[in-house]
mmCIF file of C-alpha atoms in Angstrom:
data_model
loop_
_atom_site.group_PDB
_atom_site.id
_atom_site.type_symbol
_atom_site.label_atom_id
_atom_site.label_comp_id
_atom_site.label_asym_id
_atom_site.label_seq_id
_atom_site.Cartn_x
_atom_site.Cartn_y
_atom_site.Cartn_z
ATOM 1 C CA UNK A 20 -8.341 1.750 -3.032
ATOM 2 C CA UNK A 21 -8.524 5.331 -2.329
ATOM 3 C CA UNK A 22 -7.991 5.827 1.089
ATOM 4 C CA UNK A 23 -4.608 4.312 0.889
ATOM 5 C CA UNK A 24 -3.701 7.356 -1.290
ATOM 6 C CA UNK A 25 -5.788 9.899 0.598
ATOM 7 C CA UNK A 26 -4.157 12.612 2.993
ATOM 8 C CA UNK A 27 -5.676 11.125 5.803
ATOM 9 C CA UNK A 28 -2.992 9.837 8.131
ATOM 10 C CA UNK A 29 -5.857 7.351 10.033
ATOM 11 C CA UNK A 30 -6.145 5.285 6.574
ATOM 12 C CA UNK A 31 -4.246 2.140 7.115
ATOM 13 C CA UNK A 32 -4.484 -1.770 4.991
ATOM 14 C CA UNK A 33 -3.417 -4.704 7.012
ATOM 15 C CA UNK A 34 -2.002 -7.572 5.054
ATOM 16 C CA UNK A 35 -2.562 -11.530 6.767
ATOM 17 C CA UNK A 36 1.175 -11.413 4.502
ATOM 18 C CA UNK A 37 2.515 -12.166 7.393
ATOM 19 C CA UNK A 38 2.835 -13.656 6.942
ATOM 20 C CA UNK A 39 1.868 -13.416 5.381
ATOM 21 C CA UNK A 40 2.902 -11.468 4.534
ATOM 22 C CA UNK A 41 1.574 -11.931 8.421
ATOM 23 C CA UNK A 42 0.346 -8.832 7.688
ATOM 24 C CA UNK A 43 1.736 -5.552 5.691
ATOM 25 C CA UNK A 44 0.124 -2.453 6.764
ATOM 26 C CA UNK A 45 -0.535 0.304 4.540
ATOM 27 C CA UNK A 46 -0.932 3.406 5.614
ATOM 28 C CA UNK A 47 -1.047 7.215 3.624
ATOM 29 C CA UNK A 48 0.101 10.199 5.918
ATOM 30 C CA UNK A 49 0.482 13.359 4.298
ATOM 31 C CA UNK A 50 2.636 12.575 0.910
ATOM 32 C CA UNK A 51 3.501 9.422 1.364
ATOM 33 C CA UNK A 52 2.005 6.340 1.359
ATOM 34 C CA UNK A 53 3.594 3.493 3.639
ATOM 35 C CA UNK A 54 3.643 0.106 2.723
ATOM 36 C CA UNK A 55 4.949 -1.917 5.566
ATOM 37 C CA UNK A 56 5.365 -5.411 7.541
ATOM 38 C CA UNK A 57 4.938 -5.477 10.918
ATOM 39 C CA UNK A 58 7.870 -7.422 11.128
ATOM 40 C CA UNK A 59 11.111 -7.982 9.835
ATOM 41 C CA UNK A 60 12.396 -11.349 8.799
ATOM 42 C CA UNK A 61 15.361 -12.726 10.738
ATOM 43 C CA UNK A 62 17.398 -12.500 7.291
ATOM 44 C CA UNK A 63 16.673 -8.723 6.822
ATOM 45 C CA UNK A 64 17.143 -8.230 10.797
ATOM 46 C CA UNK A 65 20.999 -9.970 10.536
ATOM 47 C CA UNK A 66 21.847 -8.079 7.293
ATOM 48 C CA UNK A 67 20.575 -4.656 9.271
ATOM 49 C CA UNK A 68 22.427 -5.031 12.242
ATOM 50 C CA UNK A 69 25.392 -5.710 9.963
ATOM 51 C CA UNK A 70 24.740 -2.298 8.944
ATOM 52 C CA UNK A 71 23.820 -0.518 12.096
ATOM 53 C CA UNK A 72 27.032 0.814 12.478
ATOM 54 C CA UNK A 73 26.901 2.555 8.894
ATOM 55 C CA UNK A 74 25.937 6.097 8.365
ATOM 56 C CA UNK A 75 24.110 5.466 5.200
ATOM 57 C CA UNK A 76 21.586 3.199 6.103
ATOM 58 C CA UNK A 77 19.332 1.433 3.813
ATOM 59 C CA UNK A 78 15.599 2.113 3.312
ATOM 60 C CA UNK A 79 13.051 -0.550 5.273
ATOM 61 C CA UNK A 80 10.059 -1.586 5.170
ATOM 62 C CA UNK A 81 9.031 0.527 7.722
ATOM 63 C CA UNK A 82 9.833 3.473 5.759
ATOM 64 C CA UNK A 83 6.864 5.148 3.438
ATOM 65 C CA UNK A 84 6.602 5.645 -0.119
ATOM 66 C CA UNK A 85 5.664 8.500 -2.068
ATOM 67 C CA UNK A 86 1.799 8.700 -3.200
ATOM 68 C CA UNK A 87 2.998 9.448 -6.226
ATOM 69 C CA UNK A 88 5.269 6.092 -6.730
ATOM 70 C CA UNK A 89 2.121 3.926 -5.571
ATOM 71 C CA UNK A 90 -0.685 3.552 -8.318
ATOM 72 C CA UNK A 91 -3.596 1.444 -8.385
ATOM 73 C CA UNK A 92 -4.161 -0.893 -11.128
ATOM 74 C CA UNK A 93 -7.805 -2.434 -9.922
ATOM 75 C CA UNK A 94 -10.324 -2.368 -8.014
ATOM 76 C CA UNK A 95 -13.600 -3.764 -7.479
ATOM 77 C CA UNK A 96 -15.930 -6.151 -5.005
ATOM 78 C CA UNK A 97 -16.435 -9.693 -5.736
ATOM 79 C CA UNK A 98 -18.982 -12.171 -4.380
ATOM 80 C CA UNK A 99 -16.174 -13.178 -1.860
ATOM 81 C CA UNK A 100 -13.213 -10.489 -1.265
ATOM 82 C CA UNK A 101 -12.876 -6.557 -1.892
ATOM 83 C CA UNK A 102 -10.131 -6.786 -4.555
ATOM 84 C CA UNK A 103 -7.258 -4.224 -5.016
ATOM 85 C CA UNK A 104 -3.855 -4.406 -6.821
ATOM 86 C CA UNK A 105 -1.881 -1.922 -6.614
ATOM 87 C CA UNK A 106 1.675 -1.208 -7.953
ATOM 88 C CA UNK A 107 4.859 0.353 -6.714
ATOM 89 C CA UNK A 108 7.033 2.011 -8.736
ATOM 90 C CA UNK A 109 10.686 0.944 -9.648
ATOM 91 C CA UNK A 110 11.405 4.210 -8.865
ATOM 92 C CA UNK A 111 10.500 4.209 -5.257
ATOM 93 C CA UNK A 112 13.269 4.262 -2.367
ATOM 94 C CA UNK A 113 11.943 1.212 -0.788
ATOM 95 C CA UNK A 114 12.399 -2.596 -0.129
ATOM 96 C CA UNK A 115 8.889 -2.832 -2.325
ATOM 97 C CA UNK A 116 10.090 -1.016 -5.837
ATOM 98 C CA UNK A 117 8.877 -3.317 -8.318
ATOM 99 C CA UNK A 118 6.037 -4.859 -6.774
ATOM 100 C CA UNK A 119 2.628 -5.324 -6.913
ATOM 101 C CA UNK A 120 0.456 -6.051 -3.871
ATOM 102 C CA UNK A 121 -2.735 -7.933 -3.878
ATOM 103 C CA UNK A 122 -5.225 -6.582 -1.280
ATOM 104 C CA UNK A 123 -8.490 -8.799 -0.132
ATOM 105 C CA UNK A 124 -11.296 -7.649 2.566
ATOM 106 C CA UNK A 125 -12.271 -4.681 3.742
ATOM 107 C CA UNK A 126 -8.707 -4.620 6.174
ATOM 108 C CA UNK A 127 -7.167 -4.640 3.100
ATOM 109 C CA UNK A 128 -5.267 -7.994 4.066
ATOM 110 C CA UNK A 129 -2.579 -8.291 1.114
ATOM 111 C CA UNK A 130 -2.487 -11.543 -0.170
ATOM 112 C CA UNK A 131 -0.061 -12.095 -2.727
ATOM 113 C CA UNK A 132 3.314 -9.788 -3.527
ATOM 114 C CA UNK A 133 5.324 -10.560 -6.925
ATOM 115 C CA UNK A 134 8.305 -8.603 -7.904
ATOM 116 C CA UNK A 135 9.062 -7.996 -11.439
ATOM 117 C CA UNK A 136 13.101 -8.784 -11.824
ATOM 118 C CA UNK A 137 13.894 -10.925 -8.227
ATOM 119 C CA UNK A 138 11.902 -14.041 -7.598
ATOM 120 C CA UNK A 139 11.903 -14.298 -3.483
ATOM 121 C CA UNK A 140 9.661 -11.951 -1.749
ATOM 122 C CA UNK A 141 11.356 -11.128 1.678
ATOM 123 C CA UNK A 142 7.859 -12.262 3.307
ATOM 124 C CA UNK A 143 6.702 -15.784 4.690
ATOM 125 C CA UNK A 144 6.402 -16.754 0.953
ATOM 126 C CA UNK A 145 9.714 -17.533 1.024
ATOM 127 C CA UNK A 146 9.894 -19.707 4.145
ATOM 128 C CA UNK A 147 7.086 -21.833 2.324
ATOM 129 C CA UNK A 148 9.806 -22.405 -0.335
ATOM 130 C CA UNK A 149 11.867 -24.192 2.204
ATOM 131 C CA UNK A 150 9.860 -26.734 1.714
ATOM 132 C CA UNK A 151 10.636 -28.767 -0.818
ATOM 133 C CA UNK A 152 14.127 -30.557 0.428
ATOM 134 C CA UNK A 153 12.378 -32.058 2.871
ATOM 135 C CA UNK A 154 9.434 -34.063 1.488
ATOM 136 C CA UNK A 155 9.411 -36.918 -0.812
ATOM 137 C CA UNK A 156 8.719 -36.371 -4.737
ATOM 138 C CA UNK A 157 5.493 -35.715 -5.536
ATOM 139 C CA UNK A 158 3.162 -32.631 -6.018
ATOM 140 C CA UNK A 159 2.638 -30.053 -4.001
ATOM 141 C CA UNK A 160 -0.562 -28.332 -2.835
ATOM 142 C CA UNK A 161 -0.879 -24.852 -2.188
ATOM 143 C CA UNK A 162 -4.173 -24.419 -0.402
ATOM 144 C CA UNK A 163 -5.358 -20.482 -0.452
ATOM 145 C CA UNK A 164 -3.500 -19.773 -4.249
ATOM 146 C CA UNK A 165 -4.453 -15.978 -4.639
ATOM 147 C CA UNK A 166 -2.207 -14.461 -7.319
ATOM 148 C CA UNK A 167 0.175 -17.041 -7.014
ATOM 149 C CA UNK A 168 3.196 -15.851 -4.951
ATOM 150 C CA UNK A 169 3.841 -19.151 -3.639
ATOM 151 C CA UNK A 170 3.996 -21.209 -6.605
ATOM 152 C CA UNK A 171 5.697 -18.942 -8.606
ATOM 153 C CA UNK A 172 9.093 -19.008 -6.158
ATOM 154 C CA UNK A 173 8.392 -23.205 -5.949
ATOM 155 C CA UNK A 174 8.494 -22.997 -9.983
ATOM 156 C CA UNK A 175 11.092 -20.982 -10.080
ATOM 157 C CA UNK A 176 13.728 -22.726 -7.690
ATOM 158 C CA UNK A 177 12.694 -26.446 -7.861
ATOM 159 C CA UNK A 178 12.631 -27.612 -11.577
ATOM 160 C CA UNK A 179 10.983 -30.955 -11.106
ATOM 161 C CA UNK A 180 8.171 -29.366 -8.507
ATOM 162 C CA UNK A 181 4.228 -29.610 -9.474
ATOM 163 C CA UNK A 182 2.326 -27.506 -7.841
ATOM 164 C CA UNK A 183 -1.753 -27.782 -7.598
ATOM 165 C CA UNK A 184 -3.266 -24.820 -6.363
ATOM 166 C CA UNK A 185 -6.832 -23.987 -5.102
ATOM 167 C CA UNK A 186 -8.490 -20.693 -4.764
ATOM 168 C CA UNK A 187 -12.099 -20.124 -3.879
ATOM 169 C CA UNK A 188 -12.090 -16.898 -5.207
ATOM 170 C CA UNK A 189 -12.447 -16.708 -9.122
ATOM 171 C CA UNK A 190 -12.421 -13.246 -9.379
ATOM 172 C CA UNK A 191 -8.550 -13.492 -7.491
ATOM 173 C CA UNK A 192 -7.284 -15.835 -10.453
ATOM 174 C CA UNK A 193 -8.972 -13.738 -13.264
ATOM 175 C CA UNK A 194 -6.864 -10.914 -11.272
ATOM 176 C CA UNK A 195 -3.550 -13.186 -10.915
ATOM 177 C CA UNK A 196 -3.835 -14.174 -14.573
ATOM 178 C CA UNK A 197 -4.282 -10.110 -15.540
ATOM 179 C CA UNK A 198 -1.872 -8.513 -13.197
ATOM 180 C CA UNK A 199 0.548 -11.016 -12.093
ATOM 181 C CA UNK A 200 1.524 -13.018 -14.602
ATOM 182 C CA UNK A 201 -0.114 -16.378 -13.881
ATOM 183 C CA UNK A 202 -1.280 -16.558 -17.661
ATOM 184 C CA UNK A 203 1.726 -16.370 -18.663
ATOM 185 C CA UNK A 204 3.578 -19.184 -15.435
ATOM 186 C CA UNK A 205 0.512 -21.478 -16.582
ATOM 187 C CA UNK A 206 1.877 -21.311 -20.346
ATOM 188 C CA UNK A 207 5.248 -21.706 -19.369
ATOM 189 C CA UNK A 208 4.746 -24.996 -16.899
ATOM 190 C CA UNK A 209 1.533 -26.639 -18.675
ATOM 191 C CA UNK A 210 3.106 -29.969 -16.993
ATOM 192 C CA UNK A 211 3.707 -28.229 -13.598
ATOM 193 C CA UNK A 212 1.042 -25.915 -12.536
ATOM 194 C CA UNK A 213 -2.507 -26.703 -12.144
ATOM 195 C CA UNK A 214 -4.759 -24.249 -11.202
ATOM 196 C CA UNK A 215 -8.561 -25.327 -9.136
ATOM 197 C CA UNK A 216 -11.437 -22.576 -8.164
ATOM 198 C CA UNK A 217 -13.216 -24.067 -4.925
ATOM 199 C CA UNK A 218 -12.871 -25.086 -1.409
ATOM 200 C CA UNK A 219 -9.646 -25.894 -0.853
ATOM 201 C CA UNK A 220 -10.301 -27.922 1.745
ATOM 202 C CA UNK A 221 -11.910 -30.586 -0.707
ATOM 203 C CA UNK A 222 -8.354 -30.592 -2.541
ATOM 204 C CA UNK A 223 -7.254 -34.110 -3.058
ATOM 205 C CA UNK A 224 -4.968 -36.054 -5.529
ATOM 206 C CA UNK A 225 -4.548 -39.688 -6.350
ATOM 207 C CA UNK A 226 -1.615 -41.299 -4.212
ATOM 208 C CA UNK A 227 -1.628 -37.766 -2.335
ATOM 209 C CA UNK A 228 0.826 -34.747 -2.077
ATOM 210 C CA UNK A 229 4.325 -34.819 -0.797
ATOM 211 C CA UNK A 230 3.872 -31.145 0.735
ATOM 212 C CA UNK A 231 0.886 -29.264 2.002
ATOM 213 C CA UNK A 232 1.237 -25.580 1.930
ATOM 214 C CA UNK A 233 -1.535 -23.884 3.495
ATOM 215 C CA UNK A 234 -2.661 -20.520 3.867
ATOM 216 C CA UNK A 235 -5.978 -19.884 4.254
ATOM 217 C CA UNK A 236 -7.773 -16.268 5.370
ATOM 218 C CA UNK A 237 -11.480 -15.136 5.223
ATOM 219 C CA UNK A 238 -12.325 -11.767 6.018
ATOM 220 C CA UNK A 239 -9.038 -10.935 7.436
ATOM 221 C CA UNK A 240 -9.031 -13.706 9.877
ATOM 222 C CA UNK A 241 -7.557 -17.733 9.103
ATOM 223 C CA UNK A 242 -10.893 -19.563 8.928
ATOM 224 C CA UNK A 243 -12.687 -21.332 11.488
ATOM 225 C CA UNK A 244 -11.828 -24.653 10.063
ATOM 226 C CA UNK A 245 -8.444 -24.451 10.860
ATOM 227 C CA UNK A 246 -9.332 -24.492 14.616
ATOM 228 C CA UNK A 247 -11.028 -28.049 14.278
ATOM 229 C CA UNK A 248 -9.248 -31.177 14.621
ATOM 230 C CA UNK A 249 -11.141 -32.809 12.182
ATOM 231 C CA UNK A 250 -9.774 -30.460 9.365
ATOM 232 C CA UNK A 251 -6.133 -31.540 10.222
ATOM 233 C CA UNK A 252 -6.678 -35.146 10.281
ATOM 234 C CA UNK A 253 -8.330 -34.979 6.474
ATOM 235 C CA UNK A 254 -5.460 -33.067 5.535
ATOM 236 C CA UNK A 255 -3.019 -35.753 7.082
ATOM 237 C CA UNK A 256 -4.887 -38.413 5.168
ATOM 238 C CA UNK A 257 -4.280 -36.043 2.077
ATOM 239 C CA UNK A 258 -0.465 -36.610 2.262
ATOM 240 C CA UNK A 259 1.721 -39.327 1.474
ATOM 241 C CA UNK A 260 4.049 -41.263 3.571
ATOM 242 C CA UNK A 261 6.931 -38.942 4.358
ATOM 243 C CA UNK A 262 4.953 -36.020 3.498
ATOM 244 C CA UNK A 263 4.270 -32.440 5.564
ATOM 245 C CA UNK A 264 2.160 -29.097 5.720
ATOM 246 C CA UNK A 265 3.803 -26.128 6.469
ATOM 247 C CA UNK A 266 0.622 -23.322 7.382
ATOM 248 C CA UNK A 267 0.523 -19.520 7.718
ATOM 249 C CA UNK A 268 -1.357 -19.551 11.239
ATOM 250 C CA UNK A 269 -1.009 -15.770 11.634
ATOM 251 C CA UNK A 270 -0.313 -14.178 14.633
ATOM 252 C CA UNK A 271 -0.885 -10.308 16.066
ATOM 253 C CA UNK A 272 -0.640 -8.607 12.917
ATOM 254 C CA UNK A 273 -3.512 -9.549 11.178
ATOM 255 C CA UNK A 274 -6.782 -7.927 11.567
ATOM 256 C CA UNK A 275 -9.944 -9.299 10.691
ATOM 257 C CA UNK A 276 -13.092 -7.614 10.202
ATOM 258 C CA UNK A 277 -14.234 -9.257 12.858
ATOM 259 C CA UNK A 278 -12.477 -7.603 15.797
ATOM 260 C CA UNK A 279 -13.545 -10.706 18.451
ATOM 261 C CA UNK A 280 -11.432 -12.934 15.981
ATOM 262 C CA UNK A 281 -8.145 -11.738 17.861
ATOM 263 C CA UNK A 282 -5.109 -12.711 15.321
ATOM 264 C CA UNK A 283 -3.212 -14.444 18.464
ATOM 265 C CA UNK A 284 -6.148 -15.989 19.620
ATOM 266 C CA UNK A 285 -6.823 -17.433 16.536
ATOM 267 C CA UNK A 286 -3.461 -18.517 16.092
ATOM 268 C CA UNK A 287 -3.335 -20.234 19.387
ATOM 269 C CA UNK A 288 -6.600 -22.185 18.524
ATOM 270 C CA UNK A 289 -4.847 -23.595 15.328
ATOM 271 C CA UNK A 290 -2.389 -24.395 16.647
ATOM 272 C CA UNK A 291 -3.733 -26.372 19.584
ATOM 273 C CA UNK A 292 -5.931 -28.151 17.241
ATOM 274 C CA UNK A 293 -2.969 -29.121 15.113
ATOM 275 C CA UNK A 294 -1.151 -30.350 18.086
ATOM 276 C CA UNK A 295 -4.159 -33.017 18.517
ATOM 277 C CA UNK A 296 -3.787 -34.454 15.210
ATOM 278 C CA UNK A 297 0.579 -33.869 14.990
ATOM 279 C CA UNK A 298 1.407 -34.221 18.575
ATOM 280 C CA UNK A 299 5.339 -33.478 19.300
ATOM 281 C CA UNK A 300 5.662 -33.548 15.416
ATOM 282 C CA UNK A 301 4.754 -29.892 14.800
ATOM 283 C CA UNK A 302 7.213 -27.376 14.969
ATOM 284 C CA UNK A 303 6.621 -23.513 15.110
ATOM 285 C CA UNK A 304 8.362 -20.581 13.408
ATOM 286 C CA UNK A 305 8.108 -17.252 14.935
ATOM 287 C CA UNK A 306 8.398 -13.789 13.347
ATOM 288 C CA UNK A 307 8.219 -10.021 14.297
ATOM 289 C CA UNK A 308 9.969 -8.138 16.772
ATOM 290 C CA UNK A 309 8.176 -9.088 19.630
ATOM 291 C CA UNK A 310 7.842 -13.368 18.579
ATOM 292 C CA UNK A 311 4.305 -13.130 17.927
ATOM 293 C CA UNK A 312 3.460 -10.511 14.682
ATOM 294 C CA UNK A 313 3.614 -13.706 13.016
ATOM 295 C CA UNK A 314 3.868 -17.620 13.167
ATOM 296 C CA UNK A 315 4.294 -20.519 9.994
ATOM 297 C CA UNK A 316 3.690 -24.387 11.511
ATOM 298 C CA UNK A 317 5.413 -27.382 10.102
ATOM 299 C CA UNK A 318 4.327 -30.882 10.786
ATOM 300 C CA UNK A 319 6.343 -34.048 10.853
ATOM 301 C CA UNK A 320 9.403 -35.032 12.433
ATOM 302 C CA UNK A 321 12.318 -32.187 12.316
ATOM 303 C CA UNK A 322 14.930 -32.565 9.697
ATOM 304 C CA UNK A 323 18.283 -32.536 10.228
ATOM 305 C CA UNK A 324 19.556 -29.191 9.985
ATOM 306 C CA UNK A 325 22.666 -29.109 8.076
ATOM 307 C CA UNK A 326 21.219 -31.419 5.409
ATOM 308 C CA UNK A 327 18.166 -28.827 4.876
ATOM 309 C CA UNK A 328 20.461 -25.976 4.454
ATOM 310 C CA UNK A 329 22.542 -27.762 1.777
ATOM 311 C CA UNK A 330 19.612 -28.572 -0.428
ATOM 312 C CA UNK A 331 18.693 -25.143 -0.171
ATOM 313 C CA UNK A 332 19.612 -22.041 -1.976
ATOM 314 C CA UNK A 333 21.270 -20.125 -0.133
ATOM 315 C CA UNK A 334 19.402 -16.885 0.723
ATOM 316 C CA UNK A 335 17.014 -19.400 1.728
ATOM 317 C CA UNK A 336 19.238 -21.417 4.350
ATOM 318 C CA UNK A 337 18.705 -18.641 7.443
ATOM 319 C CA UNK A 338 15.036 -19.476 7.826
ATOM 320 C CA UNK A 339 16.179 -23.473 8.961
ATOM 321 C CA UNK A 340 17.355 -23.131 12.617
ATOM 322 C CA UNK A 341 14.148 -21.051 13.334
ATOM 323 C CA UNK A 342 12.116 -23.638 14.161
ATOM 324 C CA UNK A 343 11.084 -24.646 17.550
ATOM 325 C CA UNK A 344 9.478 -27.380 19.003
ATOM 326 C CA UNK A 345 5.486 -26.281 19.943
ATOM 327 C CA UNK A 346 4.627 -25.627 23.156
ATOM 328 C CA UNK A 347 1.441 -24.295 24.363
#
């Protein structure tokens, strides 16, 4: 996209990154170009105040990056999404060297982030990869797939996981398979990865899915059928016995193109309607400085703590006690 390398220091890209990736903003100023979360995840905010005391201290993702480390790879309008990839150099003095981004909308909500030599993300994509130790065997569903962040973490820590994803968009796969790799993941795990263009919201499997992961955004918003009750309960049906959904519901940092579809708002509605169908079993974590830039929900009753951690690897195992009970 242009104006994210332009001079003009108004230009700024939103990402629903949170989560979510909730959201990264972009945003060129005069030389640089900054590429940023909102937020900082509790892991990054315990290893920085580790540091705070240090004279030398490291770059974050607040910081900007040099136009000239920041190229753009594609770019183009589907039916459904305004499309952008862009890459950051290796070079760059920033938490992103390596990277490429996935932009959708006209917000320029990033969707999808994949490194090139480290498989976690630093962004709500890796929360989502708590998930595993604590549902029974069985496939996963990733429900809004874009270039395939989230399944390539899941298929790259959990051996035995099968992931289905769906994707409405099939301009977004033909992207993930060109860009990020997903050719190449779908080669690789022919037994384990199974990729669907359509409504993800039709996704279904035969004796169901041990996890839900859902993350669903439309025109820089989550969309509407999140905030129905009725959506909920057909994903609950979806499940097996002993299964969960963990969901990127957003929060203040994402902007949608539609400016009455406030991010908290929105966030509030899904989770209310969530609470119908979940009750007491629905547990919320926050991110962001100020609790609200961003918020993943998890359903079903809360594991016990210790035995999460231990079935997790461990720059994984600080995301556990963040979970809360929901209260509206």
């Amino acid at each position: 996209m242009w104006m994210v390398l332009s001079s003009s220091p108004q230009t700024q890209i939103h990402n629903t990154i949170t989560t979510q990736t909730c959201c990264h903003h972009l945003q060129s100023k005069p030389k640089t170009t900054r590429i940023t979360f909102p937020f900082k995840l509790k892991c990054q905010q315990q290893e920085q105040h580790q540091q705070s005391n240090s004279s030398l201290k490291p770059k974050t993702q607040d910081d900007g990056i040099p136009i000239e480390d920041v190229k753009t790879l594609a770019k183009f309008k589907s039916r459904h999404n305004y499309i952008r990839v862009l890459e950051v150099s290796r070079k760059a003095d920033h938490p992103f060297r390596g990277s490429r981004l996935l932009l959708l909308d006209n917000p320029g909500n990033i969707h999808s982030i994949s490194f090139l030599f480290k498989t976690l993300t630093n962004t709500y994509f890796d929360v989502f990869a708590t998930i595993p130790p604590i549902i029974p065997n069985g496939p996963i569903a990733v429900l809004g797939f874009g270039a395939g962040s989230t399944a390539r973490i899941l298929l790259n820590l959990y051996p035995d996981t099968v992931v289905h994803g769906w994707e409405l968009d099939p301009s977004v796969i033909e992207v993930a398979r060109e860009y990020f790799n997903l050719s190449k993941i779908e080669r690789e795990n022919k037994q384990r990865l199974f990729v669907y263009v359509g409504n993800a919201l039709t996704a279904s499997l035969e004796g169901g899915f041990s996890g839900i992961l859902v993350d669903l955004f439309s025109e820089g918003s989550l969309i509407p059928e999140l905030q129905e009750a009725a959506t909920w309960e057909k994903l609950r049906k979806s499940l097996k016995k002993g299964g969960r959904i963990m969901v990127n519901v957003g929060g203040s940092c994402v902007e949608a193109e539609d400016k009455v579809r406030d991010g908290n708002v929105v966030m509030e509605e899904t989770l209310k309607a969530m609470r119908m169908v979940f009750g007491e079993k629905l547990f919320v974590l926050r991110l962001g400085n100020r609790g609200d830039d961003s918020s993943l929900a998890l359903t079903g009753d809360f594991p016990e703590i210790e035995t999460w951690k231990n079935k997790l690897p461990s720059s994984l195992r600080c995301y556990v006690g963040l979970w809360k009970p929901y209260s509206d």
